[in-house]
C-alpha positions as MATLAB code, in Angstrom:
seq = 'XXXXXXXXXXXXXXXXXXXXXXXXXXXXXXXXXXXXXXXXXXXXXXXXXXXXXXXXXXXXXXXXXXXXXXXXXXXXXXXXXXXXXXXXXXXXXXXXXXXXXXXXXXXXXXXXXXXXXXXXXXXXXXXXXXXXXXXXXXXXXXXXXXXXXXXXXXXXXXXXXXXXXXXXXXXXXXXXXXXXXXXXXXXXXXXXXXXXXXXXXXXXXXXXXXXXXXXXXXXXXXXXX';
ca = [
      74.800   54.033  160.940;
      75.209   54.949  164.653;
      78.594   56.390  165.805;
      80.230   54.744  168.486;
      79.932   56.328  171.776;
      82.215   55.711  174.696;
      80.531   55.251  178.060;
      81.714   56.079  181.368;
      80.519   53.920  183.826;
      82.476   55.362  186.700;
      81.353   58.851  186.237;
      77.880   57.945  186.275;
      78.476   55.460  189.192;
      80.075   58.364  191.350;
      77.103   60.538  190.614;
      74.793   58.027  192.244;
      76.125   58.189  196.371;
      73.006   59.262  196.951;
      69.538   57.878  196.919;
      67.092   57.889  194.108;
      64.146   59.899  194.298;
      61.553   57.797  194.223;
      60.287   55.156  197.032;
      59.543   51.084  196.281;
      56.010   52.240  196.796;
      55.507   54.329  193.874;
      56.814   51.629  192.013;
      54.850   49.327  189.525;
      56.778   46.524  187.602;
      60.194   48.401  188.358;
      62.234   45.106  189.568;
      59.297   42.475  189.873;
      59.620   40.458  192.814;
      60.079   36.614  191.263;
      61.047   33.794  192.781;
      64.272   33.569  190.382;
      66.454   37.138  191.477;
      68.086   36.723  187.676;
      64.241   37.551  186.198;
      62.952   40.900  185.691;
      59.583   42.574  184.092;
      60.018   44.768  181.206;
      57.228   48.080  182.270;
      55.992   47.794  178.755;
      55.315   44.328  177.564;
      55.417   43.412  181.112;
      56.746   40.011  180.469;
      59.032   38.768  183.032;
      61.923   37.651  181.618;
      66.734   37.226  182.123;
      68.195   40.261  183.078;
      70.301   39.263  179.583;
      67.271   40.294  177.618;
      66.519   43.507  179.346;
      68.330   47.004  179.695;
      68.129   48.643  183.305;
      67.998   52.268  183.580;
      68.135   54.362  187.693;
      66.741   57.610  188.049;
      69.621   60.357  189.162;
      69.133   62.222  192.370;
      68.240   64.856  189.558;
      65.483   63.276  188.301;
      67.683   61.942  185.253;
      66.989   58.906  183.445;
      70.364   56.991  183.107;
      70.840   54.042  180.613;
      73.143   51.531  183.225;
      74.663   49.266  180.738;
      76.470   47.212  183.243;
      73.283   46.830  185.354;
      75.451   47.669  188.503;
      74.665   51.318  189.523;
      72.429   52.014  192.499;
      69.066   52.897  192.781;
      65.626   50.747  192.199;
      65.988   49.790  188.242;
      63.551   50.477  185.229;
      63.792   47.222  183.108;
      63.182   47.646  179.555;
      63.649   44.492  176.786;
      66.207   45.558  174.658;
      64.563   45.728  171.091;
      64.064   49.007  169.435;
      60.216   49.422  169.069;
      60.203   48.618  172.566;
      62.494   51.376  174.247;
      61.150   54.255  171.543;
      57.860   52.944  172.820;
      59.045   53.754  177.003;
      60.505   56.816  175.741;
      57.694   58.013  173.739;
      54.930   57.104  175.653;
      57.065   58.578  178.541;
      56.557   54.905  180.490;
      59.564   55.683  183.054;
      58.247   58.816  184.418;
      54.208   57.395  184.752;
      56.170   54.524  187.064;
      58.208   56.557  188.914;
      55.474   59.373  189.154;
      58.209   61.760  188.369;
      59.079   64.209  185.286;
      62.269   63.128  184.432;
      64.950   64.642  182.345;
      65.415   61.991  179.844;
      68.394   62.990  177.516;
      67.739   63.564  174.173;
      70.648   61.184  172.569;
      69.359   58.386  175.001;
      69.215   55.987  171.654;
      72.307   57.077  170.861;
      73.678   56.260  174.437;
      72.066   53.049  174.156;
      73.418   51.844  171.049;
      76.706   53.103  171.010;
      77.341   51.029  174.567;
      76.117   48.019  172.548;
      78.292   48.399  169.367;
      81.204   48.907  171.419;
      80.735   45.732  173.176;
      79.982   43.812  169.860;
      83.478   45.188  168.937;
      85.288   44.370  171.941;
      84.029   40.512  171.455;
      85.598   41.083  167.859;
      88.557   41.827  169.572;
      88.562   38.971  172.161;
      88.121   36.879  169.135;
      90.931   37.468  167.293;
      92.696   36.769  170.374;
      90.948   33.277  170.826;
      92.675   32.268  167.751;
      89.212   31.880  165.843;
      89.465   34.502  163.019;
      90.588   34.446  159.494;
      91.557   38.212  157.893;
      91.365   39.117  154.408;
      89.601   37.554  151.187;
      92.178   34.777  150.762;
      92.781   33.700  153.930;
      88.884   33.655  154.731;
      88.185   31.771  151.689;
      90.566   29.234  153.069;
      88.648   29.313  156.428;
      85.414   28.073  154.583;
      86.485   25.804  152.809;
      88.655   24.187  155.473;
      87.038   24.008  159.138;
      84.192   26.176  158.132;
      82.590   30.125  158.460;
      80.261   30.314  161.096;
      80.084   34.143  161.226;
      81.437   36.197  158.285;
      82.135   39.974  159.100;
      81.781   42.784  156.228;
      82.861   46.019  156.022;
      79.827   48.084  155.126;
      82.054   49.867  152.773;
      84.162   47.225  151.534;
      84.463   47.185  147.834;
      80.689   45.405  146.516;
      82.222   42.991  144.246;
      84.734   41.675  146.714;
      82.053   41.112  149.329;
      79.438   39.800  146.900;
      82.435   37.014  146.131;
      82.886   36.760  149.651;
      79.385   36.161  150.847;
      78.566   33.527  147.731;
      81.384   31.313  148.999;
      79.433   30.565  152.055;
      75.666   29.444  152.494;
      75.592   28.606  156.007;
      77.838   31.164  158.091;
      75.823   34.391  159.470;
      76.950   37.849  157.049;
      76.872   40.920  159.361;
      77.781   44.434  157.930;
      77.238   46.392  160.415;
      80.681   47.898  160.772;
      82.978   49.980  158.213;
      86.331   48.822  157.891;
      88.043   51.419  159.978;
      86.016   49.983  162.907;
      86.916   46.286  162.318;
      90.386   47.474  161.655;
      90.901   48.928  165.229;
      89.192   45.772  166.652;
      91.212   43.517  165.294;
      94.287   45.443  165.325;
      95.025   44.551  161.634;
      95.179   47.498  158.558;
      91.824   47.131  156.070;
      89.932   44.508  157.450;
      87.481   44.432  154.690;
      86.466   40.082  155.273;
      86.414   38.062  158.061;
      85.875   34.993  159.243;
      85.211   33.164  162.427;
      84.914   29.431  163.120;
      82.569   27.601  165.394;
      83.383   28.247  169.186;
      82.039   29.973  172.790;
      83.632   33.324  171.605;
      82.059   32.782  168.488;
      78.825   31.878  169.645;
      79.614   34.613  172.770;
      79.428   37.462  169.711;
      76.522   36.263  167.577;
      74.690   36.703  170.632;
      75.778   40.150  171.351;
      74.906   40.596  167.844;
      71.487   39.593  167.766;
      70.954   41.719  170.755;
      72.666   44.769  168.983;
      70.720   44.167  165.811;
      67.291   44.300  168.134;
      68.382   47.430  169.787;
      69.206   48.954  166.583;
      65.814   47.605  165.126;
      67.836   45.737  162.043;
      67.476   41.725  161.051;
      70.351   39.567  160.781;
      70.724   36.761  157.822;
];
């Protein structure tokens, strides 16, 4: 599984103060002009569609391709969906530098970028639920949850014990299982030793996190029950 990755959105921002290398005229599907400014066209599908849905990258002043994951440095932006085929596709078929009619240095842990920015946000929503008062920690107290006010989302260590989780899992048929995470990394998001099970119930945090999720689970190129 992908190691997490910490990403320095500063840094990069500082290294844009000055202009990108490329004009709006070499530009073909870069940031569509649509009536609604939220909307942009993915270069390969070329379906227009949320920013929320797409992943931006700028072009350095040194001909770098930069992954912005907060959508907020300067420069024209490359708008790719965010699903896994998809972005190998860009990178492969070397999509960014036919639109920008440039040879780019495109880094060669760009995935790696990518994903780790999007794990560590699924993470930090972890985090922000514990905090919201909507998580249950540990087999018992989980078990409790479910049968109670209900699972919704049920998080499992990827290398928590098989037989626990296997108990844990059949207790609910509704809730959403994601093991995307070992136990060391739930642990440090929810500030809590061995968080092997846990549970969330129904809320916008909730909801806020299965979204990121989904989106993480497309990037990554994985389904999610």
């Amino acid at each position: 599984m992908i190691l997490e990755h910490q990403i320095c959105e500063t840094s990069a921002s500082q290294a844009f103060k000055s202009a990108v290398k490329y004009t709006p005229a070499n530009i073909t599907a870069v940031e569509a002009i649509v009536p609604d400014k939220s909307l942009r066209t993915c270069l390969v599908t070329r379906q227009t569609m949320p920013k929320a849905g797409l992943l931006r990258f700028v072009v350095s002043p040194e001909e770098t391709l930069v992954f912005d994951g907060l959508k907020r440095l300067p420069g024209r932006g490359l708008w790719v969906t965010a699903n896994n085929h998809v972005i190998s596709q860009a990178i492969s078929a070397r999509i960014f530098e036919k639109i920008t009619k440039t040879k780019l240095i495109i880094p060669s842990n760009l995935m790696e970028i990518i994903t780790g920015f999007f794990r560590n946000k699924c993470l930090q929503k972890i985090g922000l639920c514990k905090k919201a008062g909507v998580m249950a920690i540990g087999f018992q107290k989980v078990s409790i949850q479910i049968s109670s006010i209900g699972t919704v989302c049920l998080l499992e260590a990827k290398d928590g014990a098989p037989d626990g989780r296997r108990k844990m899992t059949a207790l609910t048929k509704k809730a959403s299982i994601i093991d995307f995470f070992d136990r060391a990394e739930l642990s440090r998001a929810v500030g809590v030793e061995d968080a092997v099970h846990i549970g969330l119930t129904s809320n916008k945090i909730t909801d806020a996190l299965q979204d990121e999720l989904k989106q993480y689970a497309q990037i990554i190129g994985i389904s999610t029950s």
